Short mmCIF file of C-alpha atoms in Angstrom, two decimals:
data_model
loop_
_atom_site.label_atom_id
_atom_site.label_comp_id
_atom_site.label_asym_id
_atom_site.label_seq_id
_atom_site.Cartn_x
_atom_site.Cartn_y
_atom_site.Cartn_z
CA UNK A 89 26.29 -4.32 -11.88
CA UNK A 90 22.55 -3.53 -12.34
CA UNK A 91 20.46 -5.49 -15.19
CA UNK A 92 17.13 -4.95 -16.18
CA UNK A 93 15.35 -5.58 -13.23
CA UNK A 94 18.27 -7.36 -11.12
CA UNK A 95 21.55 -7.37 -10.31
CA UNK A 96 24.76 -9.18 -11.34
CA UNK A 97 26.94 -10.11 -8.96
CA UNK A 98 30.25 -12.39 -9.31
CA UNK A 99 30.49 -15.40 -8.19
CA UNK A 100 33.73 -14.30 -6.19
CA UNK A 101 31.80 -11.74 -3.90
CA UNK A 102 29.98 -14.61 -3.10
CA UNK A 103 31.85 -18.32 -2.91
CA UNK A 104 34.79 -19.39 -1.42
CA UNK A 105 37.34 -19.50 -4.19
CA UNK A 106 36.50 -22.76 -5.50
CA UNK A 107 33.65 -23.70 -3.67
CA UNK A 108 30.37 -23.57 -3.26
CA UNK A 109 29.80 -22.70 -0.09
CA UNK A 110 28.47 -18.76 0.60
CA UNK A 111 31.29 -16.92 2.30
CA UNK A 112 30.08 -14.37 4.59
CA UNK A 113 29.96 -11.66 3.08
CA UNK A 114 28.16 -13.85 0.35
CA UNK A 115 25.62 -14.21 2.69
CA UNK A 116 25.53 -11.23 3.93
CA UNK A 117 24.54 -9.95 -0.10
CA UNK A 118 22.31 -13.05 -0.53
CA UNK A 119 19.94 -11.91 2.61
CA UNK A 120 19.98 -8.49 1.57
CA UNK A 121 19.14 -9.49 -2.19
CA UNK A 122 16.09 -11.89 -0.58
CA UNK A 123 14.78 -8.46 1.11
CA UNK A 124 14.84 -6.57 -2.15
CA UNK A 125 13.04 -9.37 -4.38
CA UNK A 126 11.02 -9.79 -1.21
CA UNK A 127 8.08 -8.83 -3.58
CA UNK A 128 9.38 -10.01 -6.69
CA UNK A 129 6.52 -12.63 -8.71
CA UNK A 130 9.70 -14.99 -9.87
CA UNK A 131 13.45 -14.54 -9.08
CA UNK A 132 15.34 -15.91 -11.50
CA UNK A 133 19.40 -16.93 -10.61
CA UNK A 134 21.35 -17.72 -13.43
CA UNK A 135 25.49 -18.62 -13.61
CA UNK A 136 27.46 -17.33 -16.34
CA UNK A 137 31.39 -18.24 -16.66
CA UNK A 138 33.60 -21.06 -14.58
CA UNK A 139 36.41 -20.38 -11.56
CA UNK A 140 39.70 -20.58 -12.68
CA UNK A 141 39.97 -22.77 -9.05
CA UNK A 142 37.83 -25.71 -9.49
CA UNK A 143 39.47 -28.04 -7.45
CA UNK A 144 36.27 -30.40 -6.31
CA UNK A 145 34.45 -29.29 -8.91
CA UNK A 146 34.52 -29.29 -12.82
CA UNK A 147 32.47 -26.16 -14.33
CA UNK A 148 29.69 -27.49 -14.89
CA UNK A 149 29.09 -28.81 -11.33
CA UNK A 150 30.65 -25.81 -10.24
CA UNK A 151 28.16 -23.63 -11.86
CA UNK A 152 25.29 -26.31 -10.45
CA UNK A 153 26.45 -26.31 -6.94
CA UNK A 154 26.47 -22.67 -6.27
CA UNK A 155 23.20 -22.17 -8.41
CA UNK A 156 21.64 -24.39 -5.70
CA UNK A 157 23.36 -22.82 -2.93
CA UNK A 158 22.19 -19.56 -3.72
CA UNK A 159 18.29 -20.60 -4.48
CA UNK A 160 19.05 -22.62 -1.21
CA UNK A 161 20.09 -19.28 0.68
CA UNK A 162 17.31 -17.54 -0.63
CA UNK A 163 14.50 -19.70 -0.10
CA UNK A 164 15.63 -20.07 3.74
CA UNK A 165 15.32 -16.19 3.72
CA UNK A 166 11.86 -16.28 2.55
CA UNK A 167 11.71 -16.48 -1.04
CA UNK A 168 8.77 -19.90 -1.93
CA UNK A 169 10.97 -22.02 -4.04
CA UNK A 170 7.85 -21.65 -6.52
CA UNK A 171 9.17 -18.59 -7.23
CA UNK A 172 12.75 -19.28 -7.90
CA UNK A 173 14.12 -20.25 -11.28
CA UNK A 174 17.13 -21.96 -11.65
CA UNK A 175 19.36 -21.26 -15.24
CA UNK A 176 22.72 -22.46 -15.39
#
C-alpha cells in the first residue's frame, strides 16, 4: 500500500515462501520499483514482520537476507548503493 513517499509491499509478493530468493514476479516489482525511485536522492528498504515458513532461516536472518536481496536487485537495476539504506 502507498506510504509517504514509497510503497509497502509484502514480503510474499516478493520471496519464495521461505526464502530469500526474488520470485519472478518479485522481480518483476523490484525492476519496476528501481524505475520509479530512478530519481530518488536515497531509497530506503526496510523489513517489518517474520514468515511463518522459515525453514533455513530464523527471523532475523530471514529479515537480513531478503533486505540484501532486494538492495542487491536494485542496485543491479541502477540504483548507486550510496543511495540505498538498509533498516531491518
Amino acid at each position: 500500500r502507498p506510504m509517504a513517499d514509497g510503497v509497502e509491499i509484502r514480503a510474499a509478493d516478493l520471496f519464495l515462501p521461505g526464502e530469500a530468493l526474488l520470485s519472478a514476479r518479485g522481480e518483476a516489482q523490484i525492476a519496476a520499483l528501481a524505475r520509479r525511485f530512478a530519481s530518488a536522492p536515497a531509497v530506503e528498504i526496510r523489513s517489518h514482520g517474520a514468515d511463518a515458513r522459515h525453514e533455513r532461516f530464523d527471523e532475523w536472518d530471514l529479515a537480513a537476507a531478503r533486505l540484501g536481496a532486494v538492495a542487491r536487485a536494485l542496485q543491479a537495476r541502477g540504483l548507486v548503493r550510496d543511495r540505498l539504506l538498509i533498516r531491518g
